[in-house]
Coordinates of C-alpha atoms in Angstrom, one line a residue:
D1 CA -76.8 -59.8 -61.6
S2 CA -78.2 -61.3 -58.4
A3 CA -76.7 -58.6 -56.4
H4 CA -78.3 -55.8 -58.5
N5 CA -75.0 -54.6 -60.3
L6 CA -75.5 -53.2 -63.9
Y7 CA -72.8 -53.7 -66.4
V8 CA -72.6 -51.2 -69.1
S9 CA -70.3 -51.2 -72.2
D10 CA -69.0 -48.6 -74.7
T11 CA -67.7 -51.5 -76.8
S12 CA -64.4 -51.4 -75.8
R13 CA -64.5 -51.5 -71.9
I14 CA -67.0 -52.8 -69.5
V15 CA -67.9 -50.9 -66.3
C16 CA -69.8 -52.1 -63.3
F17 CA -72.3 -49.7 -61.3
G18 CA -73.2 -50.6 -57.8
R19 CA -76.8 -49.9 -56.3
D20 CA -75.4 -47.1 -54.6
G21 CA -74.4 -45.3 -57.9
S22 CA -70.6 -46.3 -57.4
Y23 CA -68.8 -47.6 -60.1
R24 CA -65.6 -49.8 -61.1
P25 CA -64.0 -50.7 -64.2
V26 CA -64.3 -54.4 -65.0
V27 CA -62.1 -54.9 -68.0
S28 CA -60.8 -52.7 -70.7
G29 CA -59.0 -53.1 -74.0
I30 CA -61.2 -56.1 -75.3
E31 CA -62.2 -56.4 -78.9
P32 CA -65.2 -54.3 -80.0
H33 CA -68.3 -56.1 -79.1
H34 CA -72.1 -55.8 -77.8
I35 CA -73.3 -56.9 -74.4
V36 CA -76.1 -59.5 -75.0
P37 CA -79.1 -58.8 -72.5
N38 CA -79.0 -61.7 -70.1
G39 CA -81.3 -62.5 -67.4
T40 CA -80.3 -65.8 -66.2
A41 CA -76.5 -65.4 -65.5
D42 CA -74.3 -63.7 -63.3
Y43 CA -71.5 -62.9 -65.6
V44 CA -71.7 -60.7 -68.6
V45 CA -72.4 -62.1 -72.3
I46 CA -70.8 -60.3 -75.1
L47 CA -70.9 -60.6 -79.0
R48 CA -67.9 -59.8 -81.0
K49 CA -69.2 -56.5 -83.2
S50 CA -67.1 -56.9 -86.3
D51 CA -68.8 -60.2 -87.7
K52 CA -70.8 -61.4 -84.7
Q53 CA -69.5 -65.0 -84.9
K54 CA -67.8 -65.1 -81.4
L55 CA -69.8 -65.0 -78.3
C56 CA -67.8 -64.5 -75.0
R57 CA -68.4 -64.6 -70.9
V58 CA -66.9 -61.8 -68.8
G59 CA -66.6 -62.6 -65.1
A60 CA -66.8 -60.0 -62.4
D61 CA -63.0 -60.3 -62.1
G62 CA -62.7 -59.2 -65.6
S63 CA -61.5 -62.8 -67.1
V64 CA -62.9 -63.3 -70.6
D65 CA -63.7 -67.0 -71.9
T66 CA -65.1 -68.1 -75.2
I67 CA -68.3 -69.4 -75.3
L68 CA -68.9 -70.2 -78.8
E69 CA -67.2 -69.4 -82.1
T70 CA -68.9 -70.1 -85.1
S71 CA -68.4 -69.5 -89.1
T72 CA -71.3 -67.7 -89.6
P73 CA -73.1 -64.8 -87.7
L74 CA -75.0 -65.3 -84.7
Y75 CA -78.1 -63.0 -84.6
G76 CA -80.1 -62.3 -81.6
P77 CA -78.1 -64.6 -79.6
D78 CA -78.5 -65.6 -76.0
V79 CA -77.2 -68.1 -73.3
C80 CA -79.4 -70.5 -71.8
P81 CA -79.1 -71.7 -68.1
N82 CA -77.5 -74.8 -68.9
G83 CA -74.9 -73.1 -71.3
D84 CA -76.5 -73.7 -74.7
V85 CA -76.6 -71.0 -77.1
V86 CA -79.9 -69.8 -79.1
H87 CA -79.8 -67.4 -81.9
H88 CA -82.0 -67.2 -85.3
P89 CA -79.7 -67.6 -88.6
S90 CA -82.9 -66.0 -90.4
T91 CA -86.1 -64.5 -89.1
S92 CA -87.7 -67.6 -89.9
R93 CA -85.5 -70.2 -88.3
L94 CA -84.6 -70.5 -84.6
E95 CA -81.4 -72.7 -83.6
R96 CA -80.0 -74.1 -80.1
R97 CA -76.5 -75.1 -80.1
S98 CA -74.2 -76.6 -77.4
S99 CA -71.0 -74.9 -76.4
S100 CA -69.2 -77.1 -78.8
G101 CA -71.2 -75.9 -81.7
E102 CA -73.2 -79.1 -82.1
L103 CA -76.9 -78.2 -83.3
A104 CA -79.2 -79.4 -80.3
A105 CA -82.5 -78.1 -81.6
S106 CA -84.0 -76.1 -84.5
I107 CA -87.6 -75.1 -85.9
E108 CA -88.8 -73.2 -89.1
G109 CA -91.3 -70.7 -89.5
G110 CA -92.2 -68.1 -91.8
R111 CA -95.1 -67.8 -94.3
G112 CA -96.6 -71.0 -95.6
R113 CA -95.4 -73.0 -92.3
V114 CA -97.7 -74.5 -89.7
I115 CA -95.8 -72.0 -87.3
A116 CA -95.8 -68.6 -88.5
F117 CA -93.3 -66.3 -86.9
E118 CA -90.6 -63.9 -87.9
A119 CA -88.1 -63.3 -85.3
N120 CA -86.9 -59.5 -85.3
S121 CA -85.3 -59.1 -81.8
Y122 CA -82.7 -60.8 -79.6
L123 CA -83.9 -64.2 -78.3
T124 CA -84.2 -64.2 -74.6
S125 CA -83.5 -67.5 -72.6
G126 CA -86.2 -67.8 -69.9
Q127 CA -85.7 -69.5 -66.3
D128 CA -88.5 -71.9 -67.2
G129 CA -86.4 -73.2 -69.8
H130 CA -88.2 -71.6 -72.7
V131 CA -87.1 -69.0 -75.2
Y132 CA -88.9 -65.9 -75.9
F133 CA -88.8 -63.5 -78.6
S134 CA -90.6 -60.5 -80.0
S135 CA -92.0 -60.0 -83.9
K136 CA -93.6 -56.8 -84.6
T137 CA -97.0 -57.1 -82.5
C138 CA -96.2 -60.5 -80.9
V139 CA -94.7 -61.9 -78.2
Y140 CA -93.5 -65.8 -78.9
R141 CA -92.5 -68.6 -76.8
W142 CA -90.4 -71.3 -78.3
N143 CA -90.5 -74.9 -76.4
H144 CA -87.5 -76.7 -78.0
R145 CA -88.5 -79.9 -76.2
E146 CA -92.2 -80.0 -77.7
R147 CA -90.9 -78.3 -80.9
T148 CA -93.4 -75.6 -80.7
V149 CA -93.5 -71.9 -81.1
E150 CA -96.8 -70.3 -79.8
C151 CA -97.7 -66.8 -79.5
I152 CA -98.3 -65.7 -76.0
A153 CA -99.5 -62.1 -76.3
G154 CA -100.6 -59.8 -78.9
H155 CA -101.7 -60.8 -82.6
P156 CA -100.0 -60.9 -85.6
K157 CA -102.6 -59.1 -87.8
A158 CA -103.7 -56.3 -85.5
A159 CA -101.8 -53.5 -84.1
G160 CA -103.0 -51.0 -81.5
R161 CA -102.4 -50.3 -77.6
R162 CA -104.5 -52.3 -75.4
D163 CA -104.1 -54.3 -72.3
G164 CA -105.8 -57.8 -72.1
F165 CA -105.0 -61.4 -72.1
G166 CA -103.0 -63.3 -74.7
A167 CA -104.3 -62.4 -78.3
D168 CA -106.6 -59.9 -77.1
A169 CA -103.8 -57.6 -76.2
R170 CA -102.3 -55.1 -78.8
F171 CA -98.9 -53.9 -79.4
T172 CA -97.5 -51.6 -82.3
H173 CA -93.8 -52.5 -82.8
L174 CA -92.1 -54.5 -79.9
K175 CA -88.4 -54.5 -78.9
R176 CA -86.7 -57.5 -77.3
P177 CA -88.2 -59.3 -74.2
V178 CA -86.7 -59.1 -70.8
L179 CA -87.5 -62.4 -68.7
T180 CA -87.9 -62.9 -64.9
S181 CA -89.3 -66.2 -63.5
R182 CA -93.0 -64.6 -63.5
F183 CA -93.0 -62.2 -66.2
A184 CA -91.9 -61.2 -69.7
Y185 CA -91.1 -57.5 -69.9
V186 CA -91.5 -55.7 -73.5
R187 CA -91.3 -52.4 -74.6
E188 CA -92.7 -50.8 -77.9
S189 CA -90.9 -48.1 -80.2
D190 CA -92.9 -45.4 -78.6
N191 CA -91.5 -46.4 -75.2
R192 CA -94.7 -48.1 -73.9
F193 CA -93.5 -50.6 -71.5
C194 CA -95.8 -53.6 -70.9
R195 CA -95.5 -56.8 -68.4
V196 CA -96.6 -60.5 -69.4
D197 CA -97.8 -63.0 -67.0
L198 CA -96.0 -66.0 -68.0
E199 CA -98.9 -68.1 -66.3
T200 CA -102.0 -66.3 -67.1
F201 CA -100.6 -64.2 -70.2
E202 CA -102.2 -61.2 -69.0
V203 CA -100.6 -58.0 -70.5
S204 CA -100.6 -55.0 -68.4
T205 CA -99.0 -51.4 -69.3
L206 CA -96.2 -50.2 -66.8
Q207 CA -96.6 -46.6 -65.3
L208 CA -93.2 -45.1 -65.3
R209 CA -93.4 -42.0 -63.1
G210 CA -90.2 -39.5 -62.6
V211 CA -88.6 -40.2 -65.9
E212 CA -89.0 -38.8 -69.5
P213 CA -89.5 -40.9 -72.5
G214 CA -86.2 -41.6 -74.6
A215 CA -84.6 -44.5 -73.1
E216 CA -81.7 -46.0 -74.8
T217 CA -82.4 -49.5 -73.1
Y218 CA -84.0 -51.2 -70.2
G219 CA -83.7 -54.2 -68.3
V220 CA -85.0 -56.0 -65.1
T221 CA -82.9 -58.0 -62.7
P222 CA -83.2 -61.9 -62.7
D223 CA -85.1 -61.9 -59.4
G224 CA -87.8 -59.4 -61.1
R225 CA -87.4 -56.9 -58.2
M226 CA -85.6 -53.8 -59.9
M227 CA -86.0 -52.0 -63.3
F228 CA -83.2 -49.9 -64.5
L229 CA -83.6 -47.5 -67.8
I230 CA -80.5 -46.1 -69.3
F231 CA -80.3 -42.6 -70.9
T232 CA -77.4 -41.7 -73.0
V233 CA -77.4 -37.9 -73.5
P234 CA -76.8 -37.2 -70.9
F235 CA -75.7 -40.4 -69.4
R236 CA -78.0 -41.3 -66.5
I237 CA -79.6 -44.6 -65.0
F238 CA -82.8 -44.8 -63.5
T239 CA -83.6 -47.7 -61.4
A240 CA -87.1 -48.7 -59.5
E241 CA -88.5 -51.3 -57.5
T242 CA -91.0 -53.3 -59.7
A243 CA -94.5 -54.0 -57.9
D244 CA -98.1 -55.1 -59.1
A245 CA -99.9 -52.0 -58.3
L246 CA -103.0 -54.1 -57.6
E247 CA -101.5 -56.4 -55.2
S248 CA -102.3 -55.5 -51.7
T249 CA -99.7 -54.7 -49.0
F250 CA -102.3 -54.3 -46.4
T251 CA -101.3 -57.2 -44.4
S252 CA -97.6 -56.4 -44.6
D253 CA -98.2 -52.7 -43.9
M254 CA -100.0 -53.3 -40.8
R255 CA -97.7 -55.9 -39.3
R256 CA -95.0 -53.2 -39.3
V257 CA -97.3 -51.2 -36.9
D258 CA -96.1 -51.1 -33.3
W259 CA -99.5 -51.3 -31.5
G260 CA -98.2 -51.5 -28.0
P261 CA -98.6 -48.8 -25.6
G262 CA -94.9 -47.9 -26.1
G263 CA -95.7 -47.1 -30.1
R264 CA -95.4 -44.0 -31.4
G265 CA -99.0 -43.3 -32.3
A266 CA -100.5 -40.1 -32.2
L267 CA -103.8 -38.5 -33.8
V268 CA -103.1 -36.0 -36.6
E269 CA -105.6 -33.6 -37.8
L270 CA -105.6 -33.1 -41.7
V271 CA -107.6 -29.7 -42.9
A272 CA -108.9 -29.8 -46.4
G273 CA -111.3 -28.4 -48.9
R274 CA -112.7 -24.8 -49.2
D275 CA -114.9 -25.5 -46.1
R276 CA -111.6 -26.3 -44.0
R277 CA -113.1 -29.3 -42.7
V278 CA -110.9 -31.3 -40.3
Y279 CA -110.3 -35.0 -40.5
R280 CA -108.4 -37.1 -37.8
A281 CA -106.2 -40.0 -38.5
D282 CA -103.9 -42.5 -36.7
T283 CA -100.0 -41.4 -37.5
R284 CA -98.9 -45.1 -37.3
I285 CA -101.4 -46.0 -40.3
L286 CA -100.4 -42.9 -42.4
E287 CA -96.8 -43.6 -42.0
A288 CA -97.1 -47.8 -42.5
R289 CA -99.5 -47.2 -45.4
S290 CA -98.2 -44.3 -47.7
A291 CA -94.6 -43.3 -48.4
Y292 CA -95.7 -39.6 -48.4
F293 CA -97.0 -39.5 -45.1
R294 CA -94.0 -41.4 -43.8
S295 CA -91.7 -38.7 -45.1
M296 CA -94.0 -35.9 -44.2
L297 CA -94.6 -37.3 -40.4
S298 CA -90.8 -38.3 -40.1
G299 CA -89.8 -34.6 -41.0
G300 CA -90.8 -31.2 -39.9
M301 CA -94.5 -32.1 -39.6
R302 CA -93.8 -34.7 -37.1
E303 CA -93.6 -32.3 -34.3
A304 CA -96.4 -30.2 -35.5
A305 CA -98.3 -33.4 -35.2
R306 CA -97.4 -34.0 -31.8
D307 CA -98.4 -30.5 -30.8
G308 CA -101.6 -31.1 -32.3
A309 CA -101.5 -28.4 -34.8
P310 CA -103.6 -29.7 -37.8
I311 CA -101.7 -30.3 -41.1
D312 CA -103.2 -28.4 -43.9
L313 CA -103.4 -30.2 -47.4
G314 CA -104.8 -27.2 -49.5
E315 CA -108.3 -26.2 -50.8
D316 CA -108.1 -28.0 -53.8
V317 CA -108.3 -31.4 -52.2
V318 CA -112.0 -32.5 -52.2
G319 CA -113.2 -33.5 -48.9
E320 CA -115.3 -36.6 -50.2
A321 CA -112.1 -37.7 -52.0
L322 CA -109.8 -37.4 -49.0
H323 CA -112.7 -39.6 -46.6
A324 CA -112.3 -42.3 -49.4
L325 CA -108.7 -42.1 -49.3
L326 CA -108.5 -42.5 -45.5
H327 CA -110.9 -45.2 -45.7
F328 CA -108.8 -46.9 -48.0
L329 CA -105.7 -46.8 -45.7
H330 CA -107.6 -48.1 -43.0
T331 CA -109.4 -51.0 -44.8
D332 CA -107.5 -51.5 -48.1
H333 CA -111.0 -51.2 -49.6
F334 CA -112.2 -48.7 -52.2
E335 CA -115.4 -48.9 -54.5
P336 CA -117.3 -45.9 -55.3
V337 CA -120.5 -48.2 -55.4
T338 CA -121.0 -51.7 -54.0
P339 CA -121.0 -54.0 -56.2
P340 CA -119.2 -52.1 -59.1
S341 CA -121.5 -53.6 -61.7
R342 CA -124.5 -51.8 -60.1
V343 CA -123.3 -48.5 -62.3
C344 CA -125.1 -50.5 -65.1
E345 CA -128.5 -49.7 -63.4
M346 CA -127.8 -46.0 -62.7
R347 CA -128.8 -42.9 -64.7
D348 CA -126.2 -41.1 -66.8
E349 CA -125.8 -38.3 -64.4
E350 CA -125.4 -40.5 -61.4
V351 CA -122.6 -42.6 -63.4
L352 CA -120.9 -39.5 -64.3
R353 CA -120.9 -38.1 -60.8
L354 CA -119.3 -41.3 -59.4
A355 CA -116.7 -41.0 -62.4
R356 CA -115.7 -37.7 -61.4
F357 CA -115.3 -38.9 -57.7
A358 CA -113.2 -41.5 -58.9
L359 CA -110.9 -39.2 -60.9
E360 CA -110.8 -36.9 -57.6
V361 CA -109.5 -40.0 -55.5
H362 CA -107.1 -40.8 -58.2
T363 CA -105.5 -37.4 -58.3
L364 CA -105.0 -37.9 -54.3
A365 CA -103.7 -41.4 -54.9
D366 CA -101.1 -40.0 -57.3
R367 CA -100.2 -37.2 -54.6
F368 CA -100.0 -39.6 -51.6
L369 CA -98.2 -42.2 -53.6
L370 CA -100.9 -45.0 -53.3
P371 CA -100.5 -46.7 -56.7
R372 CA -103.0 -49.8 -55.5
L373 CA -105.6 -47.3 -54.9
A374 CA -105.0 -45.3 -58.2
R375 CA -105.4 -48.7 -60.0
L376 CA -108.5 -49.3 -58.3
C377 CA -109.8 -46.2 -59.4
E378 CA -108.9 -46.9 -62.8
V379 CA -110.3 -50.3 -63.2
F380 CA -113.4 -48.8 -61.8
L381 CA -113.8 -46.2 -64.7
S382 CA -112.5 -48.4 -67.3
D383 CA -114.2 -51.7 -66.6
Y384 CA -117.5 -50.7 -65.2
A385 CA -118.3 -46.8 -65.7
L386 CA -117.2 -46.3 -68.9
C387 CA -120.3 -45.8 -71.3
A388 CA -121.5 -43.5 -74.0
A389 CA -122.7 -40.9 -71.4
I390 CA -119.6 -40.2 -69.6
V391 CA -116.5 -41.2 -72.3
L392 CA -116.4 -37.3 -73.3
P393 CA -116.6 -35.6 -70.0
V394 CA -114.0 -38.3 -68.3
L395 CA -111.7 -37.8 -71.5
A396 CA -111.9 -34.1 -71.4
S397 CA -111.1 -34.2 -67.8
I398 CA -107.9 -36.5 -68.1
T399 CA -106.3 -34.8 -71.2
S400 CA -106.5 -31.1 -70.3
P401 CA -103.9 -31.2 -68.5
R402 CA -103.1 -34.5 -69.8
R403 CA -102.6 -37.1 -66.6
P404 CA -99.4 -39.6 -67.9
S405 CA -100.6 -41.9 -64.9
L406 CA -103.9 -42.5 -66.6
A407 CA -102.9 -43.3 -70.1
N408 CA -104.5 -46.6 -69.9
L409 CA -107.7 -45.2 -69.2
E410 CA -107.1 -42.5 -72.0
A411 CA -106.5 -45.3 -74.5
A412 CA -109.8 -47.2 -73.1
C413 CA -111.7 -44.2 -73.9
W414 CA -110.3 -43.8 -77.2
D415 CA -111.3 -47.4 -78.4
F416 CA -114.7 -47.0 -76.8
L417 CA -114.9 -43.8 -79.0
E418 CA -113.8 -45.5 -82.0
E419 CA -116.4 -48.4 -81.5
H420 CA -119.5 -46.3 -80.3
W421 CA -118.8 -43.2 -82.2
K422 CA -122.2 -43.1 -84.2
D423 CA -124.3 -43.6 -81.2
I424 CA -122.2 -40.7 -79.0
A425 CA -122.4 -38.2 -81.9
Q426 CA -126.3 -38.9 -82.2
S427 CA -127.5 -39.2 -78.7
H428 CA -124.9 -37.4 -76.8
S429 CA -124.3 -34.0 -79.0
P430 CA -124.5 -31.6 -76.3
A431 CA -121.4 -32.9 -74.8
L432 CA -119.7 -32.3 -78.2
H433 CA -121.3 -28.9 -78.2
E434 CA -119.9 -28.2 -75.1
L435 CA -116.3 -29.0 -76.0
V436 CA -116.4 -27.0 -79.0
E437 CA -118.1 -24.1 -77.1
Q438 CA -115.2 -24.1 -74.5
G439 CA -112.4 -24.3 -77.1
H440 CA -111.3 -27.6 -75.6
P441 CA -108.0 -29.1 -77.0
L442 CA -110.1 -32.4 -77.2
A443 CA -112.3 -31.1 -79.8
V444 CA -109.3 -30.6 -81.9
E445 CA -108.0 -34.3 -81.5
L446 CA -111.5 -35.4 -82.1
L447 CA -111.5 -33.7 -85.3
Q448 CA -108.0 -35.2 -86.3
A449 CA -108.9 -38.8 -84.9
S450 CA -110.8 -40.2 -88.0
S451 CA -112.8 -39.0 -90.9
G452 CA -116.0 -40.1 -89.1
V453 CA -115.4 -38.1 -86.2
K454 CA -114.1 -35.1 -88.4
R455 CA -117.4 -35.1 -90.2
S456 CA -119.3 -35.3 -87.1
V457 CA -117.9 -32.6 -85.2
R458 CA -117.5 -30.2 -88.3
R459 CA -121.4 -30.6 -88.6
L460 CA -121.6 -29.3 -85.1
E461 CA -119.5 -26.3 -85.6
D462 CA -121.6 -25.6 -88.6
E463 CA -124.8 -25.6 -86.5
M464 CA -123.6 -23.2 -83.8
P465 CA -124.5 -19.6 -84.3
P466 CA -121.6 -17.3 -85.1
A467 CA -120.0 -15.7 -81.7
A468 CA -120.8 -12.4 -80.9

């Protein structure tokens, strides 16, 4: 609800969980039901389990009121902000009924129709007055006033895993959408979570950190500020604040800094790399811009920083990457080369060097909890640097070990391989030879990826002299 309370049912009783983890019973002993996911109301909507013919409202005080009762099942229903009920009596028909049961609007789809769709999920009433639903590889929007159904994301005849705008995005098999005022959130059957901008129809894959796959269900609060995931075995609830990783927080971060003479500012020394180079930074900026440094400097390291003792970040931290990270904290800017499009004019070895540098910076951005910097690295790699000369080295680097935070980049690399495999196999065979010689796991994945890849890599193995 609007207070970020979460309501959970075991089909006969409903419990409310607060943001602090506390819980209280709301109502028990009611007829078996399913909770209908709803993002526009501050009450719980339940559907009778036995025949799906009764939709009820459960208030925070446990009161139960009937919204609509029909003589036929209500499939995938939801309650609109004005109290109307939307559902699909069949996969190719959508209906909107008033609380009295009168038909307010309907639309037909399916094969042979001008509007072709199949509703195979719960309908979801949006805060904008439209109704949204998923159908296999697409997200649709029903405008009942204009009697139109349009595909806003995905393609009905093409499956895959790709971010993009509108019909350029790709999905495999979608679950129901969850709506806020700005975005639609959807999940695929393999637990890929995506966000669809309702104005631009841009599809972005969400990066969920700290949880394993296998969530039973999920949702987003109506204000769009918090996402939750529910696991059943064992029963656990995870919550996280939603944020656009590319959206800059620089201005708001800097406003929190006390720049006056009474501020708790101090220079701290950071030691990194095998050469043990020392870097200096203002603790106020580190704390304002990074939750990692904020936690570090507010704990045992604060006294060390005040005493002037350097903080050792480890020999595995590359100095050049740390310098770029500190520059980002102070300026909110990161570009391995300016402008990024200049990589198209560079030699292959220079592009590969920049790509490896961006991956090093991404590693630090992950470690120091800087999602915007991590996304800037990923955008540079996928949108500018990705080419035939570096795709194999980059893919090898991010798949052994696998880096979940770079799942989008990995998918982009595989798409690039599929599209340009002939050129890569002919012109960049040394990179393939190197993978096979190293016994890199990517070599096996390439063998299994497609028949074309399989034949080419086997030929490489056959041409290699036997090991001594």
